Tab-separated table of C-alpha atoms in Angstrom:
chain	number	residue	atom	x	y	z
Q	1	MET	CA	0.000	0.000	0.000
Q	2	THR	CA	1.379	3.402	-0.948
Q	3	ASP	CA	1.347	6.474	1.251
Q	4	VAL	CA	-1.418	7.867	-0.908
Q	5	ASP	CA	-3.544	4.777	-0.433
Q	6	ARG	CA	-2.816	4.334	3.260
Q	7	PRO	CA	-5.888	5.283	5.330
Q	8	THR	CA	-5.595	8.208	7.675
Q	9	GLY	CA	-6.700	8.204	11.289
Q	10	THR	CA	-9.798	10.204	10.512
Q	11	SER	CA	-10.782	7.893	7.629
Q	12	ARG	CA	-10.471	4.930	9.993
Q	13	LEU	CA	-12.772	6.768	12.375
Q	14	ALA	CA	-15.213	7.427	9.549
Q	15	ARG	CA	-15.292	3.725	8.646
Q	16	ALA	CA	-15.760	2.827	12.300
Q	17	ALA	CA	-18.654	5.281	12.424
Q	18	GLY	CA	-20.410	3.222	9.764
Q	19	ARG	CA	-20.708	0.407	12.278
Q	20	LEU	CA	-22.271	2.626	14.942
Q	21	PRO	CA	-25.961	3.526	15.279
Q	22	THR	CA	-26.611	6.965	13.814
Q	23	VAL	CA	-27.490	9.725	16.242
Q	24	PRO	CA	-31.057	10.998	15.666
Q	25	SER	CA	-31.049	14.500	14.177
Q	26	SER	CA	-33.034	15.935	17.078
Q	27	TRP	CA	-30.336	14.775	19.527
Q	28	VAL	CA	-27.328	16.272	17.774
Q	29	ARG	CA	-27.317	19.822	19.068
Q	30	PRO	CA	-28.535	18.973	22.619
Q	31	LEU	CA	-25.761	16.388	23.032
Q	32	LEU	CA	-23.066	18.769	21.792
Q	33	LEU	CA	-24.467	21.510	24.018
Q	34	ALA	CA	-24.382	19.120	26.977
Q	35	ASN	CA	-20.696	18.523	26.316
Q	36	LEU	CA	-20.039	22.268	26.249
Q	37	VAL	CA	-22.017	22.814	29.448
Q	38	GLY	CA	-20.028	20.011	31.068
Q	39	GLU	CA	-16.703	21.602	30.143
Q	40	VAL	CA	-17.810	24.980	31.499
Q	41	GLY	CA	-19.307	23.311	34.569
Q	42	ILE	CA	-16.110	21.546	35.547
Q	43	VAL	CA	-14.306	24.901	35.393
Q	44	VAL	CA	-16.810	26.225	37.925
Q	45	THR	CA	-16.516	23.184	40.189
Q	46	GLY	CA	-12.740	23.435	39.957
Q	47	GLY	CA	-13.065	27.040	41.087
Q	48	ILE	CA	-15.178	25.928	44.026
Q	49	VAL	CA	-12.427	23.465	44.993
Q	50	ARG	CA	-9.820	26.225	45.022
Q	51	LEU	CA	-11.939	28.921	46.631
Q	52	THR	CA	-13.060	26.666	49.480
Q	53	GLY	CA	-9.474	25.620	50.199
Q	54	SER	CA	-10.244	22.039	49.158
Q	55	GLY	CA	-7.390	21.622	46.675
Q	56	LEU	CA	-5.713	19.050	48.902
Q	57	GLY	CA	-8.923	17.566	50.309
Q	58	CYS	CA	-7.703	14.408	48.601
Q	59	SER	CA	-4.079	14.181	49.659
Q	60	THR	CA	-2.814	12.049	46.781
Q	61	TRP	CA	-3.569	10.931	43.215
Q	62	PRO	CA	-5.020	8.852	41.571
Q	63	GLU	CA	-6.246	7.686	44.985
Q	64	CYS	CA	-8.042	10.187	47.176
Q	65	GLN	CA	-6.301	9.033	50.348
Q	66	PRO	CA	-3.466	6.483	50.561
Q	67	GLY	CA	-5.103	3.087	50.076
Q	68	SER	CA	-8.526	4.444	49.121
Q	69	PHE	CA	-9.947	5.931	45.930
Q	70	THR	CA	-12.821	7.453	47.913
Q	71	PRO	CA	-12.652	9.928	50.813
Q	72	VAL	CA	-11.836	8.513	54.233
Q	73	ARG	CA	-13.950	10.517	56.629
Q	74	THR	CA	-12.254	11.903	59.746
Q	75	PRO	CA	-13.187	14.745	62.118
Q	76	GLU	CA	-10.386	16.832	60.580
Q	77	SER	CA	-11.430	16.364	56.962
Q	78	ALA	CA	-14.515	18.602	57.293
Q	79	TYR	CA	-16.007	18.980	53.789
Q	80	HIS	CA	-12.799	19.497	51.796
Q	81	ASP	CA	-12.305	15.885	50.749
Q	82	LEU	CA	-15.918	15.658	49.550
Q	83	VAL	CA	-15.547	18.814	47.452
Q	84	GLU	CA	-12.324	17.615	45.833
Q	85	PHE	CA	-13.639	14.079	45.287
Q	86	GLY	CA	-16.828	15.479	43.757
Q	87	ASN	CA	-14.798	17.462	41.257
Q	88	ARG	CA	-12.753	14.383	40.384
Q	89	THR	CA	-15.939	12.387	39.877
Q	90	LEU	CA	-17.253	14.999	37.445
Q	91	THR	CA	-14.212	14.344	35.278
Q	92	GLY	CA	-15.737	10.963	34.475
Q	93	VAL	CA	-19.034	12.602	33.526
Q	94	VAL	CA	-17.253	15.059	31.236
Q	95	GLY	CA	-15.314	12.172	29.709
Q	96	ILE	CA	-18.562	10.365	28.873
Q	97	LEU	CA	-19.974	13.546	27.310
Q	98	ALA	CA	-16.804	13.930	25.209
Q	99	LEU	CA	-17.097	10.323	24.041
Q	100	VAL	CA	-20.759	10.870	23.143
Q	101	SER	CA	-19.793	14.018	21.210
Q	102	LEU	CA	-17.298	11.996	19.191
Q	103	TRP	CA	-20.059	9.490	18.406
Q	104	VAL	CA	-22.348	12.349	17.332
Q	105	VAL	CA	-19.772	13.838	14.971
Q	106	LEU	CA	-18.653	10.533	13.462
Q	107	THR	CA	-22.144	9.281	12.686
Q	108	ARG	CA	-23.711	12.596	11.703
Q	109	TRP	CA	-20.818	13.895	9.579
Q	110	PRO	CA	-18.625	10.890	8.653
Q	111	GLN	CA	-16.628	12.900	6.072
Q	112	ARG	CA	-15.938	16.052	8.109
Q	113	ARG	CA	-12.364	15.395	9.136
Q	114	ARG	CA	-11.806	18.739	10.801
Q	115	LEU	CA	-14.786	18.217	13.055
Q	116	HIS	CA	-13.523	14.699	13.806
Q	117	LEU	CA	-10.174	16.113	14.916
Q	118	VAL	CA	-11.858	18.701	17.125
Q	119	SER	CA	-13.980	16.051	18.849
Q	120	VAL	CA	-10.939	13.792	19.279
Q	121	GLY	CA	-9.106	16.757	20.802
Q	122	VAL	CA	-11.891	17.236	23.346
Q	123	LEU	CA	-11.825	13.564	24.271
Q	124	ALA	CA	-8.016	13.451	24.501
Q	125	GLY	CA	-8.026	16.539	26.694
Q	126	ILE	CA	-9.992	14.802	29.469
Q	127	PRO	CA	-7.253	12.343	30.544
Q	128	ALA	CA	-4.679	15.086	30.000
Q	129	GLN	CA	-6.630	17.242	32.443
Q	130	ALA	CA	-6.847	14.371	34.932
Q	131	VAL	CA	-3.078	13.796	34.809
Q	132	LEU	CA	-2.354	17.511	35.110
Q	133	GLY	CA	-4.744	17.690	38.053
Q	134	GLY	CA	-2.882	14.801	39.654
Q	135	ILE	CA	0.441	16.587	39.172
Q	136	THR	CA	-1.112	19.664	40.775
Q	137	VAL	CA	-2.037	17.669	43.874
Q	138	LEU	CA	1.288	15.813	44.053
Q	139	THR	CA	3.208	19.107	43.810
Q	140	GLY	CA	1.210	20.679	46.641
Q	141	LEU	CA	-0.835	23.020	44.422
Q	142	ASN	CA	2.094	24.532	42.605
Q	143	PRO	CA	0.619	27.739	41.131
Q	144	TRP	CA	2.101	27.092	37.684
Q	145	THR	CA	0.425	23.696	37.398
Q	146	VAL	CA	-2.816	25.180	38.715
Q	147	MET	CA	-2.630	27.845	35.997
Q	148	SER	CA	-1.854	25.246	33.319
Q	149	HIS	CA	-4.829	23.204	34.521
Q	150	PHE	CA	-7.150	26.185	34.023
Q	151	LEU	CA	-5.711	27.154	30.634
Q	152	LEU	CA	-6.139	23.608	29.321
Q	153	SER	CA	-9.766	23.841	30.450
Q	154	MET	CA	-10.136	26.982	28.340
Q	155	VAL	CA	-8.793	25.102	25.307
Q	156	LEU	CA	-11.346	22.336	25.866
Q	157	VAL	CA	-14.135	24.903	26.246
Q	158	ALA	CA	-13.102	26.484	22.933
Q	159	LEU	CA	-13.025	23.102	21.159
Q	160	SER	CA	-16.407	22.164	22.614
Q	161	ALA	CA	-17.863	25.492	21.477
Q	162	ALA	CA	-16.433	24.828	18.003
Q	163	LEU	CA	-18.350	21.527	17.915
Q	164	VAL	CA	-21.603	23.290	18.742
Q	165	ARG	CA	-20.961	25.931	16.087
Q	166	GLY	CA	-19.877	23.269	13.587
Q	167	ALA	CA	-23.243	21.564	13.970
Q	168	GLN	CA	-24.748	24.507	12.075
Q	169	ASP	CA	-22.825	23.534	8.929
Q	170	GLU	CA	-23.548	20.441	6.918
Q	171	VAL	CA	-20.313	20.226	4.926
Q	172	SER	CA	-16.603	20.577	5.580
Q	173	GLY	CA	-14.060	22.804	3.915
Q	174	PRO	CA	-12.878	26.388	4.329
Q	175	GLY	CA	-16.154	27.937	3.183
Q	176	GLU	CA	-16.476	31.569	2.164
Q	177	LEU	CA	-15.943	34.770	4.082
Q	178	VAL	CA	-19.087	36.648	5.063
Q	179	VAL	CA	-17.139	39.709	6.231
Q	180	HIS	CA	-14.401	41.823	4.683
Q	181	PRO	CA	-10.995	40.085	4.884
Q	182	LEU	CA	-9.703	42.856	7.151
Q	183	ALA	CA	-12.621	42.248	9.524
Q	184	ARG	CA	-11.686	38.545	9.603
Q	185	THR	CA	-8.062	39.442	10.376
Q	186	LEU	CA	-9.225	41.817	13.078
Q	187	ALA	CA	-11.386	39.078	14.588
Q	188	LEU	CA	-8.428	36.685	14.710
Q	189	GLY	CA	-6.166	39.357	16.219
Q	190	THR	CA	-8.783	40.201	18.837
Q	191	SER	CA	-9.026	36.544	19.821
Q	192	ALA	CA	-5.232	36.354	20.124
Q	193	VAL	CA	-5.247	39.337	22.485
Q	194	GLY	CA	-8.096	37.654	24.350
Q	195	ALA	CA	-5.793	34.666	24.896
Q	196	VAL	CA	-3.177	37.018	26.357
Q	197	VAL	CA	-5.820	38.500	28.654
Q	198	LEU	CA	-6.674	34.997	29.905
Q	199	LEU	CA	-2.996	34.194	30.433
Q	200	LEU	CA	-2.403	37.362	32.440
Q	201	GLY	CA	-5.612	36.711	34.341
Q	202	VAL	CA	-4.400	33.337	35.591
Q	203	VAL	CA	-1.071	34.911	36.561
Q	204	VAL	CA	-3.019	37.437	38.633
Q	205	THR	CA	-4.967	34.607	40.250
Q	206	GLY	CA	-1.778	32.650	40.853
Q	207	SER	CA	-0.277	35.653	42.631
Q	208	GLY	CA	-3.307	36.415	44.814
Q	209	PRO	CA	-4.702	35.047	48.054
Q	210	HIS	CA	-6.725	32.034	46.863
Q	211	SER	CA	-4.155	29.251	46.626
Q	212	GLY	CA	-6.570	26.355	47.080
Q	213	ASP	CA	-5.352	25.298	50.503
Q	214	ALA	CA	-4.884	27.486	53.570
Q	215	ASP	CA	-1.938	25.426	54.834
Q	216	ARG	CA	0.008	25.703	51.557
Q	217	PRO	CA	-0.368	29.252	50.247
Q	218	ALA	CA	2.123	28.727	47.417
Q	219	ARG	CA	2.122	31.700	45.046
Q	220	THR	CA	4.048	32.796	41.940
Q	221	GLY	CA	6.066	35.434	43.773
Q	222	PHE	CA	4.897	38.253	41.487
Q	223	ASP	CA	3.561	41.458	43.001
Q	224	PRO	CA	-0.250	41.017	42.800
Q	225	ARG	CA	-0.832	44.739	42.222
Q	226	PHE	CA	1.662	44.911	39.351
Q	227	VAL	CA	0.286	41.877	37.496
Q	228	SER	CA	-3.245	43.150	38.095
Q	229	TRP	CA	-2.325	46.414	36.374
Q	230	MET	CA	-0.800	44.500	33.450
Q	231	HIS	CA	-3.958	42.442	33.185
Q	232	ALA	CA	-6.122	45.585	33.309
Q	233	ASP	CA	-4.062	47.226	30.533
Q	234	ALA	CA	-4.478	44.144	28.348
Q	235	VAL	CA	-8.219	44.161	29.057
Q	236	MET	CA	-8.510	47.786	27.910
Q	237	LEU	CA	-6.676	46.945	24.670
Q	238	PHE	CA	-8.930	43.928	24.213
Q	239	CYS	CA	-12.083	46.009	24.763
Q	240	GLY	CA	-10.957	48.452	22.081
Q	241	LEU	CA	-10.299	45.625	19.638
Q	242	VAL	CA	-13.671	44.008	20.362
Q	243	ILE	CA	-15.438	47.302	19.605
Q	244	ALA	CA	-13.402	47.761	16.421
Q	245	THR	CA	-14.194	44.203	15.300
Q	246	LEU	CA	-17.881	44.656	16.028
Q	247	VAL	CA	-17.982	47.862	13.965
Q	248	ALA	CA	-16.141	46.184	11.076
Q	249	VAL	CA	-18.441	43.167	11.203
Q	250	ARG	CA	-21.617	45.215	11.397
Q	251	ILE	CA	-20.533	47.250	8.363
Q	252	THR	CA	-19.341	44.386	6.170
Q	253	ALA	CA	-21.115	41.205	7.346
Q	254	GLN	CA	-23.461	39.430	4.959
Q	255	THR	CA	-25.174	37.494	7.761
Q	256	ASP	CA	-26.909	38.471	10.968
Q	257	GLU	CA	-25.172	35.612	12.751
Q	258	ALA	CA	-21.796	37.364	12.613
Q	259	ARG	CA	-23.295	40.601	13.940
Q	260	ARG	CA	-25.049	38.794	16.801
Q	261	ALA	CA	-21.939	36.798	17.652
Q	262	TRP	CA	-19.698	39.855	18.008
Q	263	THR	CA	-22.375	41.784	19.881
Q	264	MET	CA	-22.352	38.924	22.386
Q	265	VAL	CA	-18.538	39.098	22.586
Q	266	LEU	CA	-18.846	42.766	23.539
Q	267	VAL	CA	-21.551	42.091	26.136
Q	268	VAL	CA	-19.552	39.317	27.811
Q	269	THR	CA	-16.363	41.407	27.661
Q	270	LEU	CA	-17.977	44.405	29.383
Q	271	ALA	CA	-19.543	42.167	32.038
Q	272	GLN	CA	-16.193	40.470	32.674
Q	273	GLY	CA	-14.421	43.803	32.921
Q	274	LEU	CA	-16.974	45.107	35.411
Q	275	ILE	CA	-16.730	41.972	37.557
Q	276	GLY	CA	-12.948	42.099	37.436
Q	277	TYR	CA	-12.732	45.687	38.665
Q	278	VAL	CA	-15.337	45.117	41.376
Q	279	GLN	CA	-13.565	42.029	42.708
Q	280	TYR	CA	-10.230	43.884	42.727
Q	281	PHE	CA	-11.555	46.822	44.724
Q	282	THR	CA	-13.521	44.557	47.103
Q	283	LYS	CA	-10.435	42.454	47.974
Q	284	LEU	CA	-11.323	39.386	45.868
Q	285	PRO	CA	-14.401	37.915	47.568
Q	286	GLU	CA	-14.760	34.219	46.734
Q	287	LEU	CA	-18.154	34.496	45.048
Q	288	LEU	CA	-17.024	37.215	42.642
Q	289	VAL	CA	-13.850	35.292	41.819
Q	290	LEU	CA	-15.988	32.271	40.959
Q	291	VAL	CA	-18.303	34.383	38.771
Q	292	HIS	CA	-15.222	35.817	37.050
Q	293	MET	CA	-14.015	32.280	36.275
Q	294	LEU	CA	-17.408	31.460	34.787
Q	295	GLY	CA	-17.209	34.682	32.780
Q	296	ALA	CA	-13.812	33.665	31.397
Q	297	SER	CA	-15.341	30.437	30.097
Q	298	LEU	CA	-18.269	32.302	28.542
Q	299	LEU	CA	-15.849	34.754	26.917
Q	300	VAL	CA	-13.976	31.859	25.313
Q	301	VAL	CA	-17.292	30.487	24.010
Q	302	ALA	CA	-18.300	33.885	22.640
Q	303	LEU	CA	-14.938	34.440	20.930
Q	304	THR	CA	-15.046	30.976	19.368
Q	305	PHE	CA	-18.500	31.633	17.947
Q	306	GLY	CA	-17.390	35.101	16.856
Q	307	VAL	CA	-14.409	33.895	14.852
Q	308	LEU	CA	-16.258	30.948	13.288
Q	309	SER	CA	-19.216	33.153	12.325
Q	310	THR	CA	-16.997	35.124	9.926
Q	311	ARG	CA	-17.159	32.219	7.473
Q	312	ARG	CA	-20.111	30.449	5.895
Q	313	HIS	CA	-19.917	26.903	4.580
Q	314	PRO	CA	-21.898	26.215	1.412
Q	315	VAL	CA	-24.766	23.764	1.841
């Protein structure tokens, strides 16, 4: 067999899909949405673990306590082990949702290789997250592994959002632009700056008071005020770019979807900025920090939809 004839990984998946029961059309979008909700939800539950100081509620990994995969209740454990174990258990739920999403994509669109790769990426990210979470516990909540854990979650949220958006198209391929090429470039640049904002945001969090465990307040060593200012400057640049992209899209877009998508990016951005400033000036109350983490996930979803809405695939 020549290299040309040799089947690719995605074609093997497509052939395997032919042996699976086809997902009913009415189930497609709800199942993909459930996967996205699960990815956002585990970000929130992970935030609850950190903000309640339950990061080391389970003292080891993959076991919860030495010799036991489930919490071993003691008077000293309080609720922390239950919170951490609950978050670990949700990883299995998210893994099932990712596997179901792969089934949806393979049977609904057996020839859409790009969508196959995205769904495989979501599924592969689940064990990667579990291992990274284990390293975080074994290193005593090292802030850099905690930050990496969150950023990987943002990648999985973006991929899951791309699956939901991809369900609107019935064919693969690059499609055609529905905005001016400069508006498309501006949208991509805005998303890149958004990634920088997220990166600086986790550095701020890693330098602040919420380490995940009161007995091990390991931090990055950066001055929290300085990194907060850097983050705020990046946010202001990002806000300007979002407004510029929205104007360019509204002027040049051939579809209402693109206009709605970038309007939503602006709404989420302004809400996130407001929450961020309020939590800074109120000394980072746990509830606002958690809402800000949820907002970061929603911003990633909005940006993903915004960028993908600048193209239309022919039906």
